[in-house]
PDB file of C-alpha atoms in Angstrom:
ATOM      1  CA  UNK A   9       6.247   1.146 -22.481  1.00 86.00           C
ATOM      2  CA  UNK A  10       3.136   3.060 -23.534  1.00 94.00           C
ATOM      3  CA  UNK A  11       1.365   5.666 -21.405  1.00 94.00           C
ATOM      4  CA  UNK A  12      -1.429   3.275 -20.386  1.00 95.00           C
ATOM      5  CA  UNK A  13       1.051   0.684 -19.060  1.00 97.00           C
ATOM      6  CA  UNK A  14       3.097   3.408 -17.362  1.00 98.00           C
ATOM      7  CA  UNK A  15       0.039   4.738 -15.509  1.00 98.00           C
ATOM      8  CA  UNK A  16      -1.091   1.227 -14.563  1.00 98.00           C
ATOM      9  CA  UNK A  17       2.335   0.428 -13.058  1.00 98.00           C
ATOM     10  CA  UNK A  18       2.478   3.779 -11.203  1.00 98.00           C
ATOM     11  CA  UNK A  19      -1.000   3.204  -9.716  1.00 98.00           C
ATOM     12  CA  UNK A  20       0.015  -0.302  -8.533  1.00 98.00           C
ATOM     13  CA  UNK A  21       3.018   1.175  -6.721  1.00 98.00           C
ATOM     14  CA  UNK A  22       0.927   3.996  -5.202  1.00 98.00           C
ATOM     15  CA  UNK A  23      -1.722   1.557  -3.924  1.00 98.00           C
ATOM     16  CA  UNK A  24       1.006  -0.439  -2.142  1.00 98.00           C
ATOM     17  CA  UNK A  25       2.173   2.720  -0.332  1.00 98.00           C
ATOM     18  CA  UNK A  26       5.088   3.337  -2.685  1.00 98.00           C
ATOM     19  CA  UNK A  27       6.669   6.565  -3.877  1.00 98.00           C
ATOM     20  CA  UNK A  28       6.916   7.478  -7.562  1.00 98.00           C
ATOM     21  CA  UNK A  29       8.579  10.065  -9.794  1.00 98.00           C
ATOM     22  CA  UNK A  30       6.310  11.443 -12.486  1.00 98.00           C
ATOM     23  CA  UNK A  31       5.856  14.323 -14.925  1.00 97.00           C
ATOM     24  CA  UNK A  32       3.226  16.870 -13.907  1.00 96.00           C
ATOM     25  CA  UNK A  33       1.618  20.019 -15.289  1.00 95.00           C
ATOM     26  CA  UNK A  34       4.669  21.886 -13.939  1.00 95.00           C
ATOM     27  CA  UNK A  35       8.027  20.287 -13.027  1.00 95.00           C
ATOM     28  CA  UNK A  36       8.781  16.578 -12.399  1.00 97.00           C
ATOM     29  CA  UNK A  37       7.257  15.490  -9.100  1.00 97.00           C
ATOM     30  CA  UNK A  38       7.783  13.048  -6.287  1.00 98.00           C
ATOM     31  CA  UNK A  39       4.402  11.512  -5.553  1.00 98.00           C
ATOM     32  CA  UNK A  40       2.595   9.187  -3.189  1.00 98.00           C
ATOM     33  CA  UNK A  41      -0.872   8.477  -1.846  1.00 98.00           C
ATOM     34  CA  UNK A  42      -1.862  11.692  -0.064  1.00 98.00           C
ATOM     35  CA  UNK A  43      -3.919   9.668   2.446  1.00 98.00           C
ATOM     36  CA  UNK A  44      -1.003   7.409   3.494  1.00 98.00           C
ATOM     37  CA  UNK A  45       1.031   8.955   6.341  1.00 97.00           C
ATOM     38  CA  UNK A  46       3.929   6.469   5.980  1.00 98.00           C
ATOM     39  CA  UNK A  47       4.267   7.210   2.267  1.00 98.00           C
ATOM     40  CA  UNK A  48       4.145  10.966   2.956  1.00 97.00           C
ATOM     41  CA  UNK A  49       6.874  10.513   5.594  1.00 97.00           C
ATOM     42  CA  UNK A  50       9.064   8.803   2.981  1.00 97.00           C
ATOM     43  CA  UNK A  51       8.605  11.732   0.584  1.00 97.00           C
ATOM     44  CA  UNK A  52       9.845  14.144   3.263  1.00 96.00           C
ATOM     45  CA  UNK A  53      12.831  11.848   3.882  1.00 96.00           C
ATOM     46  CA  UNK A  54      13.673  11.554   0.172  1.00 97.00           C
ATOM     47  CA  UNK A  55      13.569  15.342  -0.210  1.00 95.00           C
ATOM     48  CA  UNK A  56      15.495  15.792   3.066  1.00 94.00           C
ATOM     49  CA  UNK A  57      12.819  18.306   3.968  1.00 90.00           C
ATOM     50  CA  UNK A  58      11.409  19.331   7.322  1.00 86.00           C
ATOM     51  CA  UNK A  59       7.876  17.968   7.627  1.00 80.00           C
ATOM     52  CA  UNK A  60       6.644  21.331   8.894  1.00 76.00           C
ATOM     53  CA  UNK A  61       6.861  22.554   5.276  1.00 81.00           C
ATOM     54  CA  UNK A  62       3.638  21.499   3.569  1.00 83.00           C
ATOM     55  CA  UNK A  63       3.518  19.562   0.301  1.00 94.00           C
ATOM     56  CA  UNK A  64       1.221  20.152  -2.674  1.00 96.00           C
ATOM     57  CA  UNK A  65      -1.383  17.599  -3.768  1.00 98.00           C
ATOM     58  CA  UNK A  66      -2.709  17.041  -7.279  1.00 98.00           C
ATOM     59  CA  UNK A  67      -6.270  16.042  -8.121  1.00 98.00           C
ATOM     60  CA  UNK A  68      -7.960  15.438 -11.458  1.00 96.00           C
ATOM     61  CA  UNK A  69     -11.255  17.275 -10.945  1.00 95.00           C
ATOM     62  CA  UNK A  70     -13.396  19.706  -8.960  1.00 93.00           C
ATOM     63  CA  UNK A  71     -15.258  16.743  -7.444  1.00 94.00           C
ATOM     64  CA  UNK A  72     -12.053  15.162  -6.157  1.00 96.00           C
ATOM     65  CA  UNK A  73     -10.872  18.492  -4.707  1.00 96.00           C
ATOM     66  CA  UNK A  74     -14.078  18.675  -2.661  1.00 96.00           C
ATOM     67  CA  UNK A  75     -13.215  15.398  -0.909  1.00 97.00           C
ATOM     68  CA  UNK A  76     -10.221  17.018   0.784  1.00 98.00           C
ATOM     69  CA  UNK A  77     -11.562  20.399   1.923  1.00 97.00           C
ATOM     70  CA  UNK A  78     -14.488  20.679   4.333  1.00 95.00           C
ATOM     71  CA  UNK A  79     -15.880  23.878   2.776  1.00 91.00           C
ATOM     72  CA  UNK A  80     -14.465  25.206  -0.477  1.00 93.00           C
ATOM     73  CA  UNK A  81     -15.049  29.002  -0.444  1.00 91.00           C
ATOM     74  CA  UNK A  82     -16.970  30.599  -3.335  1.00 89.00           C
ATOM     75  CA  UNK A  83     -13.907  32.638  -4.323  1.00 89.00           C
ATOM     76  CA  UNK A  84     -12.027  29.360  -4.894  1.00 91.00           C
ATOM     77  CA  UNK A  85     -14.686  28.128  -7.332  1.00 90.00           C
ATOM     78  CA  UNK A  86     -14.611  31.464  -9.158  1.00 88.00           C
ATOM     79  CA  UNK A  87     -10.828  31.256  -9.435  1.00 88.00           C
ATOM     80  CA  UNK A  88     -10.901  27.604 -10.554  1.00 88.00           C
ATOM     81  CA  UNK A  89     -13.509  28.438 -13.230  1.00 87.00           C
ATOM     82  CA  UNK A  90     -11.437  31.346 -14.563  1.00 85.00           C
ATOM     83  CA  UNK A  91      -8.229  29.259 -14.563  1.00 81.00           C
ATOM     84  CA  UNK A  92      -9.891  26.414 -16.433  1.00 76.00           C
ATOM     85  CA  UNK A  93     -11.516  28.750 -18.955  1.00 75.00           C
ATOM     86  CA  UNK A  94      -8.257  30.417 -20.012  1.00 71.00           C
ATOM     87  CA  UNK A  95      -4.800  29.193 -20.913  1.00 74.00           C
ATOM     88  CA  UNK A  96      -3.418  30.057 -17.473  1.00 83.00           C
ATOM     89  CA  UNK A  97      -0.313  28.941 -15.657  1.00 89.00           C
ATOM     90  CA  UNK A  98      -0.999  25.989 -13.330  1.00 94.00           C
ATOM     91  CA  UNK A  99      -2.156  27.406 -10.000  1.00 95.00           C
ATOM     92  CA  UNK A 100      -2.109  25.762  -6.593  1.00 96.00           C
ATOM     93  CA  UNK A 101      -4.709  26.854  -4.041  1.00 96.00           C
ATOM     94  CA  UNK A 102      -4.047  26.710  -0.313  1.00 97.00           C
ATOM     95  CA  UNK A 103      -7.415  26.114   1.338  1.00 97.00           C
ATOM     96  CA  UNK A 104      -8.550  25.879   4.963  1.00 97.00           C
ATOM     97  CA  UNK A 105     -10.118  22.886   6.725  1.00 97.00           C
ATOM     98  CA  UNK A 106      -8.340  19.966   5.052  1.00 97.00           C
ATOM     99  CA  UNK A 107      -9.955  16.544   5.602  1.00 98.00           C
ATOM    100  CA  UNK A 108      -9.400  12.913   4.563  1.00 98.00           C
ATOM    101  CA  UNK A 109      -5.644  13.337   4.092  1.00 98.00           C
ATOM    102  CA  UNK A 110      -2.564  12.044   5.911  1.00 97.00           C
ATOM    103  CA  UNK A 111      -2.140  14.164   9.079  1.00 96.00           C
ATOM    104  CA  UNK A 112       1.529  14.864   8.247  1.00 95.00           C
ATOM    105  CA  UNK A 113       0.436  16.452   4.970  1.00 95.00           C
ATOM    106  CA  UNK A 114      -1.881  19.020   6.539  1.00 95.00           C
ATOM    107  CA  UNK A 115      -0.285  22.302   7.670  1.00 94.00           C
ATOM    108  CA  UNK A 116      -0.393  23.311  11.342  1.00 93.00           C
ATOM    109  CA  UNK A 117      -3.203  25.781  10.556  1.00 94.00           C
ATOM    110  CA  UNK A 118      -5.340  22.996   9.040  1.00 95.00           C
ATOM    111  CA  UNK A 119      -4.800  24.063   5.436  1.00 96.00           C
ATOM    112  CA  UNK A 120      -3.795  22.025   2.397  1.00 97.00           C
ATOM    113  CA  UNK A 121      -2.280  22.997  -0.965  1.00 97.00           C
ATOM    114  CA  UNK A 122      -4.256  21.485  -3.864  1.00 97.00           C
ATOM    115  CA  UNK A 123      -4.063  21.829  -7.623  1.00 96.00           C
ATOM    116  CA  UNK A 124      -6.371  20.474 -10.314  1.00 96.00           C
ATOM    117  CA  UNK A 125      -4.104  19.264 -13.109  1.00 95.00           C
ATOM    118  CA  UNK A 126      -5.100  19.458 -16.755  1.00 92.00           C
ATOM    119  CA  UNK A 127      -1.858  17.983 -18.139  1.00 93.00           C
ATOM    120  CA  UNK A 128      -2.819  14.679 -19.804  1.00 95.00           C
ATOM    121  CA  UNK A 129      -0.431  12.283 -18.019  1.00 97.00           C
ATOM    122  CA  UNK A 130      -0.859  13.554 -14.447  1.00 97.00           C
ATOM    123  CA  UNK A 131      -4.618  14.040 -14.921  1.00 97.00           C
ATOM    124  CA  UNK A 132      -5.034  10.433 -16.095  1.00 97.00           C
ATOM    125  CA  UNK A 133      -2.779   9.196 -13.272  1.00 98.00           C
ATOM    126  CA  UNK A 134      -4.884  11.027 -10.659  1.00 98.00           C
ATOM    127  CA  UNK A 135      -8.112   9.789 -12.264  1.00 98.00           C
ATOM    128  CA  UNK A 136      -6.939   6.163 -12.299  1.00 98.00           C
ATOM    129  CA  UNK A 137      -5.617   6.364  -8.740  1.00 98.00           C
ATOM    130  CA  UNK A 138      -8.933   7.852  -7.511  1.00 97.00           C
ATOM    131  CA  UNK A 139      -7.269   9.823  -4.702  1.00 97.00           C
ATOM    132  CA  UNK A 140      -5.219  12.953  -4.188  1.00 98.00           C
ATOM    133  CA  UNK A 141      -1.597  12.487  -5.144  1.00 98.00           C
ATOM    134  CA  UNK A 142       1.311  14.229  -3.412  1.00 98.00           C
ATOM    135  CA  UNK A 143       3.160  16.374  -5.947  1.00 96.00           C
ATOM    136  CA  UNK A 144       6.338  17.956  -4.666  1.00 96.00           C
ATOM    137  CA  UNK A 145       9.212  18.942  -6.912  1.00 95.00           C
ATOM    138  CA  UNK A 146      11.707  16.152  -7.614  1.00 96.00           C
ATOM    139  CA  UNK A 147      14.705  17.678  -5.889  1.00 95.00           C
ATOM    140  CA  UNK A 148      16.567  17.622  -2.584  1.00 95.00           C
ATOM    141  CA  UNK A 149      15.218  20.470  -0.443  1.00 93.00           C
ATOM    142  CA  UNK A 150      16.970  23.742  -1.262  1.00 92.00           C
ATOM    143  CA  UNK A 151      18.197  22.598  -4.690  1.00 94.00           C
ATOM    144  CA  UNK A 152      16.609  23.653  -8.022  1.00 93.00           C
ATOM    145  CA  UNK A 153      13.424  21.859  -9.110  1.00 92.00           C
ATOM    146  CA  UNK A 154      13.841  19.229 -11.847  1.00 94.00           C
ATOM    147  CA  UNK A 155      12.209  20.786 -14.903  1.00 94.00           C
ATOM    148  CA  UNK A 156      12.870  17.656 -16.969  1.00 96.00           C
ATOM    149  CA  UNK A 157      13.692  14.027 -16.231  1.00 97.00           C
ATOM    150  CA  UNK A 158      17.365  14.633 -17.085  1.00 96.00           C
ATOM    151  CA  UNK A 159      17.574  17.188 -14.234  1.00 96.00           C
ATOM    152  CA  UNK A 160      16.629  14.716 -11.467  1.00 97.00           C
ATOM    153  CA  UNK A 161      19.309  14.030  -8.843  1.00 96.00           C
ATOM    154  CA  UNK A 162      20.471  10.358  -8.933  1.00 97.00           C
ATOM    155  CA  UNK A 163      19.836  10.132  -5.153  1.00 96.00           C
ATOM    156  CA  UNK A 164      16.139  10.744  -5.789  1.00 97.00           C
ATOM    157  CA  UNK A 165      16.000   8.311  -8.717  1.00 97.00           C
ATOM    158  CA  UNK A 166      17.432   5.602  -6.440  1.00 97.00           C
ATOM    159  CA  UNK A 167      15.182   6.411  -3.461  1.00 98.00           C
ATOM    160  CA  UNK A 168      11.771   6.028  -5.141  1.00 98.00           C
ATOM    161  CA  UNK A 169       9.909   2.803  -5.961  1.00 98.00           C
ATOM    162  CA  UNK A 170       8.938   3.650  -9.538  1.00 98.00           C
ATOM    163  CA  UNK A 171      10.007   6.209 -12.141  1.00 98.00           C
ATOM    164  CA  UNK A 172       7.439   6.910 -14.854  1.00 98.00           C
ATOM    165  CA  UNK A 173       8.588   6.496 -18.465  1.00 97.00           C
ATOM    166  CA  UNK A 174       6.286   9.101 -19.991  1.00 95.00           C
ATOM    167  CA  UNK A 175       7.875  12.406 -21.034  1.00 95.00           C
ATOM    168  CA  UNK A 176      11.423  11.330 -20.086  1.00 96.00           C
ATOM    169  CA  UNK A 177      12.795  12.550 -23.434  1.00 96.00           C
ATOM    170  CA  UNK A 178      11.331  16.034 -23.025  1.00 94.00           C
ATOM    171  CA  UNK A 179      13.765  18.967 -22.813  1.00 94.00           C
ATOM    172  CA  UNK A 180      11.937  22.228 -22.375  1.00 93.00           C
ATOM    173  CA  UNK A 181      11.473  24.802 -19.629  1.00 92.00           C
ATOM    174  CA  UNK A 182       8.869  24.041 -16.963  1.00 92.00           C
ATOM    175  CA  UNK A 183       8.031  26.343 -14.078  1.00 89.00           C
ATOM    176  CA  UNK A 184       6.544  25.665 -10.650  1.00 91.00           C
ATOM    177  CA  UNK A 185       2.888  26.595 -10.214  1.00 94.00           C
ATOM    178  CA  UNK A 186       1.550  29.878  -8.959  1.00 94.00           C
ATOM    179  CA  UNK A 187       0.361  29.560  -5.356  1.00 95.00           C
ATOM    180  CA  UNK A 188      -2.620  31.455  -3.954  1.00 95.00           C
ATOM    181  CA  UNK A 189      -3.803  31.271  -0.331  1.00 96.00           C
ATOM    182  CA  UNK A 190      -7.591  31.528  -0.004  1.00 95.00           C
ATOM    183  CA  UNK A 191      -8.826  31.756   3.564  1.00 93.00           C
ATOM    184  CA  UNK A 192     -12.407  30.951   4.544  1.00 90.00           C
ATOM    185  CA  UNK A 193     -12.889  34.580   5.628  1.00 88.00           C
ATOM    186  CA  UNK A 194     -12.330  35.702   2.006  1.00 84.00           C
ATOM    187  CA  UNK A 195      -8.736  36.857   2.443  1.00 90.00           C
ATOM    188  CA  UNK A 196      -6.647  36.203  -0.697  1.00 92.00           C
ATOM    189  CA  UNK A 197      -2.817  36.171  -0.647  1.00 94.00           C
ATOM    190  CA  UNK A 198      -0.570  35.497  -3.637  1.00 94.00           C
ATOM    191  CA  UNK A 199       2.299  33.365  -2.295  1.00 94.00           C
ATOM    192  CA  UNK A 200       4.088  32.713  -5.615  1.00 92.00           C
ATOM    193  CA  UNK A 201       3.302  34.294  -8.992  1.00 89.00           C
TER     194      UNK A 201
END
């Protein structure tokens, strides 16, 4: 199966409310439509994770990011510009005033964790899907993240509706993203380096 067919099949599953496993700009991810509360609920169940712990979402562009945050602070744009200009580690931003997302995806304080992906497969997947995509590490909560396809727990492989074919043969180290909390009042907190 080529990448184009793989993405097409993944998008079909996502549009039907399904859950997929896919390679991202960091580790392998469990994904679903970030606007579909039932699909998000399934992701929490698959991970055996408490739904009070927020999940990260991937988007393909600045424009798409703006659809999910009421007011993106200037410091966020400055950070995004500097991250895109250099060869930086993927960085997730936690931003206030999330909108247009499944309610069970938004943290109690109204924030959402978003990352603009530049990795070719996940970027194309997000672009074709035309919505934010949940991207949480493909592991049971509390266990190590699956850096490569071969690291994914069989229970997760069996629980999802589609497993992407792209990058399955890869065997190299992948790290989770950095996470930075940017509050509307200008406060910046590094959560994970």
